Each structure stands twice: as C-alpha cells, then as structure tokens.
Short mmCIF file of C-alpha atoms and ligand atoms in Angstrom, two decimals:
data_model
loop_
_atom_site.label_atom_id
_atom_site.label_comp_id
_atom_site.label_asym_id
_atom_site.label_seq_id
_atom_site.Cartn_x
_atom_site.Cartn_y
_atom_site.Cartn_z
CA UNK A 1 -7.49 31.19 -14.45
CA UNK A 2 -6.12 33.70 -11.99
CA UNK A 3 -9.32 35.45 -11.09
CA UNK A 4 -10.39 37.53 -8.18
CA UNK A 5 -11.05 34.53 -5.98
CA UNK A 6 -7.54 33.22 -6.44
CA UNK A 7 -5.90 36.52 -5.57
CA UNK A 8 -8.13 36.99 -2.58
CA UNK A 9 -7.28 33.49 -1.42
CA UNK A 10 -3.58 34.15 -1.63
CA UNK A 11 -4.03 37.37 0.28
CA UNK A 12 -6.01 35.56 2.92
CA UNK A 13 -3.51 32.77 3.30
CA UNK A 14 -0.58 35.12 3.66
CA UNK A 15 -2.39 37.23 6.21
CA UNK A 16 -3.27 34.10 8.10
CA UNK A 17 0.32 33.00 8.04
CA UNK A 18 1.53 36.42 9.08
CA UNK A 19 -0.94 36.58 11.91
CA UNK A 20 -0.12 33.14 13.02
CA UNK A 21 2.74 33.76 15.37
CA UNK A 22 0.12 31.69 16.81
CA UNK A 23 0.08 29.50 18.76
CA UNK A 24 0.58 28.40 22.16
CA UNK A 25 -1.27 31.48 23.20
CA UNK A 26 -4.18 30.77 20.89
CA UNK A 27 -7.22 32.48 22.30
CA UNK A 28 -10.51 30.78 22.91
CA UNK A 29 -12.10 32.04 19.71
CA UNK A 30 -9.40 30.67 17.42
CA UNK A 31 -8.89 27.39 15.69
CA UNK A 32 -5.60 26.37 14.11
CA UNK A 33 -5.75 24.48 10.85
CA UNK A 34 -2.92 22.62 9.12
CA UNK A 35 -3.64 21.52 5.59
CA UNK A 36 -2.16 20.18 2.38
CA UNK A 37 -5.11 21.56 0.41
CA UNK A 38 -4.93 24.65 -1.81
CA UNK A 39 -5.63 28.05 -0.24
CA UNK A 40 -7.96 28.97 -3.10
CA UNK A 41 -10.11 25.92 -2.42
CA UNK A 42 -10.38 26.38 1.32
CA UNK A 43 -10.51 30.11 1.84
CA UNK A 44 -14.19 30.60 0.91
CA UNK A 45 -15.21 27.87 3.39
CA UNK A 46 -13.04 29.24 6.17
CA UNK A 47 -14.39 32.74 5.60
CA UNK A 48 -17.95 31.40 5.84
CA UNK A 49 -17.09 29.53 9.03
CA UNK A 50 -15.68 32.65 10.67
CA UNK A 51 -18.66 34.71 9.55
CA UNK A 52 -21.15 32.17 10.91
CA UNK A 53 -19.41 31.29 14.18
CA UNK A 54 -17.11 34.19 15.05
CA UNK A 55 -14.23 31.73 15.36
CA UNK A 56 -11.07 32.85 13.62
CA UNK A 57 -9.16 30.28 11.59
CA UNK A 58 -5.36 30.39 11.57
CA UNK A 59 -4.49 28.32 8.55
CA UNK A 60 -1.11 26.87 7.68
CA UNK A 61 -0.91 25.65 4.10
CA UNK A 62 1.80 23.04 3.66
CA UNK A 63 2.60 21.25 0.43
CA UNK A 64 4.88 18.79 2.20
CA UNK A 65 5.99 17.80 5.65
CA UNK A 66 2.73 18.45 7.51
CA UNK A 67 2.93 15.30 9.55
CA UNK A 68 6.63 15.77 10.32
CA UNK A 69 5.98 19.33 11.46
CA UNK A 70 3.22 18.35 13.88
CA UNK A 71 5.35 15.52 15.22
CA UNK A 72 8.26 17.88 15.74
CA UNK A 73 6.01 20.35 17.55
CA UNK A 74 5.01 17.54 19.89
CA UNK A 75 2.80 18.24 22.90
CA UNK A 76 3.03 21.98 22.22
CA UNK A 77 1.73 21.74 18.68
CA UNK A 78 -0.83 24.46 18.01
CA UNK A 79 -2.52 22.24 15.41
CA UNK A 80 -6.23 21.67 16.07
CA UNK A 81 -7.54 20.34 12.78
CA UNK A 82 -5.86 18.74 9.78
CA UNK A 83 -7.47 18.76 6.36
CA UNK A 84 -5.83 16.14 4.20
CA UNK A 85 -6.20 14.41 0.87
CA UNK A 86 -5.69 10.75 0.05
CA UNK A 87 -6.31 7.84 2.35
CA UNK A 88 -2.57 7.08 2.45
CA UNK A 89 -1.69 10.51 3.77
CA UNK A 90 -4.54 10.29 6.28
CA UNK A 91 -3.54 6.86 7.54
CA UNK A 92 0.06 7.98 7.84
CA UNK A 93 -1.10 10.79 10.15
CA UNK A 94 -3.04 8.33 12.30
CA UNK A 95 -0.12 5.92 12.41
CA UNK A 96 2.23 8.76 13.36
CA UNK A 97 0.09 9.24 16.47
CA UNK A 98 -0.78 12.87 15.75
CA UNK A 99 -4.58 12.43 15.76
CA UNK A 100 -7.25 11.65 18.33
CA UNK A 101 -10.81 10.30 18.11
CA UNK A 102 -13.50 12.77 17.04
CA UNK A 103 -16.49 12.59 19.36
CA UNK A 104 -19.43 14.21 17.59
CA UNK A 105 -23.04 13.19 16.97
CA UNK A 106 -23.05 15.38 13.85
CA UNK A 107 -20.13 13.43 12.41
CA UNK A 108 -21.69 10.08 13.33
CA UNK A 109 -25.06 11.02 11.83
CA UNK A 110 -23.76 12.59 8.63
CA UNK A 111 -21.02 10.22 7.52
CA UNK A 112 -21.37 6.46 6.98
CA UNK A 113 -19.03 4.41 9.19
CA UNK A 114 -17.20 3.07 6.12
CA UNK A 115 -16.02 6.62 5.42
CA UNK A 116 -14.65 7.28 8.92
CA UNK A 117 -13.15 3.88 9.67
CA UNK A 118 -11.34 4.51 12.92
CA UNK A 119 -12.98 7.70 14.26
CA UNK A 120 -9.66 9.55 14.10
CA UNK A 121 -10.69 11.11 10.81
CA UNK A 122 -13.80 11.79 8.82
CA UNK A 123 -14.35 11.95 5.07
CA UNK A 124 -15.42 15.36 3.77
CA UNK A 125 -15.49 14.68 0.05
CA UNK A 126 -15.14 11.71 -2.25
CA UNK A 127 -12.80 11.73 -5.21
CA UNK A 128 -13.67 9.03 -7.71
CA UNK A 129 -11.07 7.43 -9.97
CA UNK A 130 -12.75 6.38 -13.18
CA UNK A 131 -12.16 5.36 -16.78
CA UNK A 132 -12.49 7.78 -19.68
CA UNK A 133 -12.38 6.92 -23.36
CA UNK A 134 -12.12 8.69 -26.66
CA UNK A 135 -15.53 10.14 -27.43
CA UNK A 136 -14.99 9.47 -31.15
CA UNK A 137 -13.22 6.12 -31.17
CA UNK A 138 -14.81 4.11 -28.36
CA UNK A 139 -18.49 3.26 -28.25
CA UNK A 140 -19.42 2.19 -24.76
CA UNK A 141 -20.86 3.85 -21.69
CA UNK A 142 -19.76 1.60 -18.84
CA UNK A 143 -16.75 -0.53 -17.91
CA UNK A 144 -15.24 -2.47 -15.04
CA UNK A 145 -11.71 -1.79 -13.81
CA UNK A 146 -11.02 -5.46 -14.54
CA UNK A 147 -11.77 -4.91 -18.25
CA UNK A 148 -8.82 -2.52 -18.57
CA UNK A 149 -6.67 -5.67 -18.74
CA UNK A 150 -8.47 -6.86 -21.90
CA UNK A 151 -5.95 -7.33 -24.76
CA UNK A 152 -8.26 -5.35 -27.01
CA UNK A 153 -6.81 -2.20 -25.39
CA UNK A 154 -3.24 -3.15 -26.29
CA UNK A 155 -1.25 -0.01 -27.11
CA UNK A 156 -4.27 2.15 -26.33
CA UNK A 157 -4.20 2.63 -22.56
CA UNK A 158 -2.81 5.66 -20.73
CA UNK A 159 -2.29 6.20 -16.99
CA UNK A 160 0.00 8.13 -14.67
CA UNK A 161 2.78 6.38 -12.71
CA UNK A 162 1.81 3.29 -10.78
CA UNK A 163 3.60 4.57 -7.69
CA UNK A 164 1.60 7.79 -7.60
CA UNK A 165 -0.63 7.78 -4.49
CA UNK A 166 -3.83 7.83 -6.59
CA UNK A 167 -2.86 4.66 -8.43
CA UNK A 168 -1.39 3.15 -5.31
CA UNK A 169 -4.81 3.45 -3.64
CA UNK A 170 -6.53 2.12 -6.77
CA UNK A 171 -4.24 -0.91 -7.01
CA UNK A 172 -4.55 -1.47 -3.25
CA UNK A 173 -8.32 -1.65 -3.76
CA UNK A 174 -7.75 -4.13 -6.58
CA UNK A 175 -5.70 -6.33 -4.24
CA UNK A 176 -8.39 -6.04 -1.56
CA UNK A 177 -10.90 -7.36 -4.12
CA UNK A 178 -8.88 -10.01 -5.91
CA UNK A 179 -5.75 -10.84 -3.92
CA UNK A 180 -2.11 -10.25 -4.77
CA UNK A 181 -1.66 -12.94 -7.37
CA UNK A 182 -4.45 -11.72 -9.60
CA UNK A 183 -3.39 -8.14 -8.99
CA UNK A 184 0.08 -8.91 -10.29
CA UNK A 185 -1.36 -10.42 -13.47
CA UNK A 186 -3.59 -7.36 -13.77
CA UNK A 187 -0.74 -4.88 -13.44
CA UNK A 188 1.30 -6.73 -16.03
CA UNK A 189 -1.64 -6.72 -18.44
CA UNK A 190 -2.21 -2.99 -17.90
CA UNK A 191 1.46 -2.34 -18.55
CA UNK A 192 1.28 -4.39 -21.74
CA UNK A 193 -1.74 -2.39 -22.85
CA UNK A 194 -0.03 0.94 -22.14
CA UNK A 195 0.39 3.25 -25.12
CA UNK A 196 3.27 4.97 -23.36
CA UNK A 197 5.28 4.68 -20.18
CA UNK A 198 2.94 5.38 -17.23
CA UNK A 199 3.59 8.93 -16.06
CA UNK A 200 2.60 12.57 -16.22
CA UNK A 201 -0.51 13.86 -14.52
CA UNK A 202 -4.14 12.80 -14.71
CA UNK A 203 -5.03 15.59 -17.14
CA UNK A 204 -2.29 14.44 -19.51
CA UNK A 205 -4.23 11.28 -20.27
CA UNK A 206 -7.05 13.41 -21.68
CA UNK A 207 -4.49 15.34 -23.72
CA UNK A 208 -3.18 12.02 -25.06
CA UNK A 209 -6.67 10.86 -25.94
CA UNK A 210 -7.22 14.07 -27.89
CA UNK A 211 -3.93 13.60 -29.77
CA UNK A 212 -4.83 10.01 -30.64
CA UNK A 213 -2.01 8.46 -28.59
CA UNK A 214 -4.49 6.51 -26.48
CA UNK A 215 -8.16 5.57 -26.53
CA UNK A 216 -8.76 4.73 -22.89
CA UNK A 217 -7.36 6.04 -19.62
CA UNK A 218 -7.77 6.40 -15.86
CA UNK A 219 -8.43 9.78 -14.29
CA UNK A 220 -9.76 11.36 -11.09
CA UNK A 221 -13.18 12.85 -11.66
CA UNK A 222 -12.38 16.35 -10.41
CA UNK A 223 -9.87 16.84 -13.21
CA UNK A 224 -12.70 16.25 -15.66
CA UNK A 225 -14.65 18.99 -13.92
CA UNK A 226 -11.71 21.40 -13.90
CA UNK A 227 -10.97 20.76 -17.59
CA UNK A 228 -14.64 21.34 -18.45
CA UNK A 229 -14.25 24.90 -17.16
CA UNK A 230 -10.81 25.54 -18.62
CA UNK A 231 -10.26 28.56 -20.83
CA UNK A 232 -7.16 27.07 -22.45
CA UNK A 233 -6.25 23.98 -24.46
CA UNK A 234 -7.55 21.76 -21.65
CA UNK A 235 -11.10 22.49 -22.79
CA UNK A 236 -10.19 20.65 -25.99
CA UNK A 237 -8.88 17.72 -23.94
CA UNK A 238 -12.18 17.66 -22.08
CA UNK A 239 -14.16 17.72 -25.32
CA UNK A 240 -12.24 14.68 -26.60
CA UNK A 241 -13.12 12.36 -23.71
CA UNK A 242 -16.17 10.52 -22.47
CA UNK A 243 -16.39 9.43 -18.82
CA UNK A 244 -17.60 5.86 -18.38
CA UNK A 245 -19.65 4.50 -15.53
CA UNK A 246 -16.81 2.61 -13.85
CA UNK A 247 -16.91 -0.06 -11.17
CA UNK A 248 -15.22 -3.14 -9.88
CA UNK A 249 -16.91 -6.31 -11.17
CA UNK A 250 -19.71 -6.86 -8.68
CA UNK A 251 -18.68 -3.73 -6.77
CA UNK A 252 -18.73 0.04 -7.01
CA UNK A 253 -16.53 2.92 -8.08
CA UNK A 254 -13.11 3.31 -6.49
CA UNK A 255 -13.10 6.46 -4.40
CA UNK A 256 -10.39 8.21 -2.50
CA UNK A 257 -11.22 10.96 -0.03
CA UNK A 258 -10.45 14.33 1.39
CA UNK A 259 -10.79 14.24 5.14
CA UNK A 260 -10.59 16.13 8.41
CA UNK A 261 -8.65 14.83 11.39
CA UNK A 262 -8.52 16.13 14.95
CA UNK A 263 -4.98 16.81 16.13
CA UNK A 264 -3.86 14.83 19.16
CA UNK A 265 -2.87 17.83 21.26
CA UNK A 266 -5.47 20.25 19.91
CA UNK A 267 -5.36 23.29 22.22
CA UNK A 268 -8.77 24.45 20.95
CA UNK A 269 -10.52 21.13 20.81
CA UNK A 270 -14.10 22.40 21.10
CA UNK A 271 -13.55 24.83 18.24
CA UNK A 272 -11.83 22.11 16.27
CA UNK A 273 -14.87 19.87 16.51
CA UNK A 274 -17.06 22.85 15.55
CA UNK A 275 -14.98 23.40 12.42
CA UNK A 276 -15.14 19.72 11.48
CA UNK A 277 -18.91 19.70 12.00
CA UNK A 278 -19.24 22.89 9.98
CA UNK A 279 -17.31 21.30 7.11
CA UNK A 280 -19.99 18.61 7.00
CA UNK A 281 -22.88 21.08 6.82
CA UNK A 282 -24.70 21.72 3.55
CA UNK A 283 -23.26 25.19 3.00
CA UNK A 284 -19.62 24.24 3.54
CA UNK A 285 -20.00 20.95 1.70
CA UNK A 286 -21.35 22.76 -1.34
CA UNK A 287 -18.58 25.37 -1.39
CA UNK A 288 -15.80 22.91 -0.57
CA UNK A 289 -16.89 20.09 -2.88
CA UNK A 290 -17.80 22.34 -5.80
CA UNK A 291 -14.51 24.23 -5.55
CA UNK A 292 -12.76 21.13 -6.82
CA UNK A 293 -15.63 19.11 -8.36
CA UNK A 294 -15.50 16.55 -5.57
CA UNK A 295 -18.51 14.56 -4.37
CA UNK A 296 -19.91 15.80 -1.04
CA UNK A 297 -20.14 13.23 1.75
CA UNK A 298 -23.32 14.82 3.14
CA UNK A 299 -26.22 13.03 1.40
CA UNK A 300 -28.44 16.12 1.73
CA UNK A 301 -26.29 17.96 -0.82
CA UNK A 302 -27.94 16.68 -3.96
CA UNK A 303 -26.99 19.10 -6.70
CA UNK A 304 -23.25 19.31 -6.41
CA UNK A 305 -21.21 20.43 -9.41
CA UNK A 306 -19.67 16.95 -9.74
CA UNK A 307 -23.06 15.23 -9.79
CA UNK A 308 -24.43 17.70 -12.33
CA UNK A 309 -21.49 17.01 -14.63
CA UNK A 310 -20.94 13.28 -14.12
CA UNK A 311 -24.06 11.90 -12.48
CA UNK A 312 -24.10 10.10 -9.18
CA UNK A 313 -21.51 7.49 -8.29
CA UNK A 314 -21.89 4.38 -6.20
CA UNK A 315 -18.73 4.10 -4.12
CA UNK A 316 -17.22 0.66 -3.75
CA UNK A 317 -18.23 -0.97 -0.47
CA UNK A 318 -14.71 -1.94 0.59
CA UNK A 319 -13.68 -0.26 3.80
CA UNK A 320 -11.04 2.40 3.22
CA UNK A 321 -8.99 0.93 6.04
CA UNK A 322 -8.97 -2.47 4.29
CA UNK A 323 -7.79 -0.70 1.15
CA UNK A 324 -5.11 1.19 3.07
CA UNK A 325 -3.69 -2.08 4.39
CA UNK A 326 -2.89 -3.13 0.84
CA UNK A 327 -0.93 -0.02 -0.08
CA UNK A 328 2.48 -1.44 0.68
CA UNK A 329 1.78 -4.69 -1.23
CA UNK A 330 0.45 -2.57 -4.11
CA UNK A 331 3.65 -0.52 -4.20
CA UNK A 332 5.72 -3.71 -4.18
CA UNK A 333 3.68 -5.24 -7.01
CA UNK A 334 4.08 -2.11 -9.14
CA UNK A 335 7.85 -2.57 -8.87
CA UNK A 336 7.67 -6.30 -9.44
CA UNK A 337 5.53 -5.86 -12.56
CA UNK A 338 7.89 -3.18 -13.90
CA UNK A 339 4.84 -0.95 -14.21
CA UNK A 340 6.71 2.35 -14.17
CA UNK A 341 9.69 1.27 -16.23
FE1 FE2 B 401 -5.03 15.58 -7.73
#
C-alpha cells in the first residue's frame, strides 16, 4: 500500500538527507540519527519528537553498512543515536566500539535489565518469532519450539534459511537452552521435516501454508500483523494460518528486538538521550510499535496493535546477551547440519 503516509515519509527522509550536510557543525537543537529501519516506520515518531521538544532530527536511513560508516567517520562521526534491529546487528555495533553507555533513569525505570544487557543499548520493541499452522489442517492452539522436531511434521514444515539473522538468533537461543549437541540433533530433525529447502521470506511460509505445501511454519509476529492488513493476495495467506502460543519447554517465547544505541562520539549527547527517552514514552511506543506490529517494551502501553491481534506474549527469560554469544555456534551448526542445502 503506497498511501499518503508512505509518500510523506519518503519526502521527509529525502529532505532530511538533503539538509544533512550535517554534521560537525550540528547545532544544539539537533540530533543526528543513523538507522537501518524504514523511513515510513520512523518518520511519524520523529515528527512527534520534533513537535514536542523542538529538537530537529537529521536522519540517515541506511540499508547496509551503518556500522562501517560510523567506524570510518571515527571521532568526527556526527552520529548521536542508532536505531537498529536484531540483537546480532546491535551486538556487532557494541563490539565495533561505536557505542557508549546510556545513563538515564527513564531508561532504567522503563526497561527490564534483561532487555538492555550491557547499558550500551536499550530495547524499544520486541519482535516475537512464533509457530503458525494451517487453520484448516492442524488442530492445536499451543506448541513448544522443541515439538517442531517431532516426526509427525515430516514433509510439512516450512521456514526461511537457517543462516538468516532471525533464525540464527532463534537457533542461538535453542543452544543457550539445550546445548550444542541437542541443538545439532534438533536442526537435523527440522531439516528432515522440511517440506521444501529452507528459504524465501517469513511471509512466504504463510503463502506455502495456504497452497498446501506445508502445515506448520516459523514466522515473526509482525509479518502476521502486516498480512492481516494487506489489500493483496497476502490477506489470503493470513486467512490460511493460525498463530500458536509458542514457547520453549519450560520457558517463554523467543523474542528479538529493535533497539536504540548511543553513539560513542555523539556530538549532541544530551539530545540523543532525550530522543532515546522519548522513544520509550507511551506516545512514541504506540506509534513506533504499531507501525510494524511490534510489542512495545513500555509496560504501560497495554493496547498495542500486536497485542490486540495476537494477545500478550511472555518473552523467554534468557538474557539476550547469552543468546548473542551462541550466534556463531548456531551459524556453524546450520552448516554442519546441512540445513540450508
Ligand atoms: Fe523482518
């Protein structure tokens, strides 16, 4: 849907880019934002921030190479705030040394420690990775991730590539729960159950459930939300699936995050912290989370679009930093198990 909002967002982003000759001379009432998120998703929040605070946001939207760019800019980088997706991308930024600790009572009070593990970044929204099944062919309402390995799903399971960051984080969480040996057995069983070679996007698994190719699949929750609003064939994909209450055995739902980080050499640090705090407020959380059907991190936002559609989720209790540590082993196991071949 290319509606008014989308066009306005593009206009905003290009004007921001054009105006951004920015930088080293950034004035006191500016804040410079680097992000991998979509302009259409962010623009309404940034507009609200500017309206409420008078601080102008110079946004740079980068699909790739954000971290490399800030590293190359070095001590003179104009970057104040980074808005990122996926715990792998976020940890890579921290490990690259381009972040600094966020000191803020608002952050500490709003976000549980588990969701801001090293103070260099803070979760803004949660993105759950859950199981969906064919509404017509599968009769159950809940499942554990472990049960996906059950031989009863042989030839019926669909999932995107095992090396995709979303599955890498999911499998890393599996290792954090069960250890590498069991994770290897698990990956092999999932591959055996696969109806087709793992690949495509998350929405494609819903398409393949509708077509009858598979009965059960793994998907990020926001795609379910986006398909529910689709005005094209994706609405049919949505109608064919049923989301299951999904958790690790004895644990919770696997979540990944979108997050804000404070840039190491932020020239407008006070404004940067203001923007991060604003992103955690009820107004921004509602706009930002609902724009992509993500789950707000602020517990005071009760009626988010994601919760209305899918109900509440109980995130797994594993620390995201413990999960991140298993990403490399998870990538190795995917290769070893021949998951993507
Ligand atoms: Fe995605």
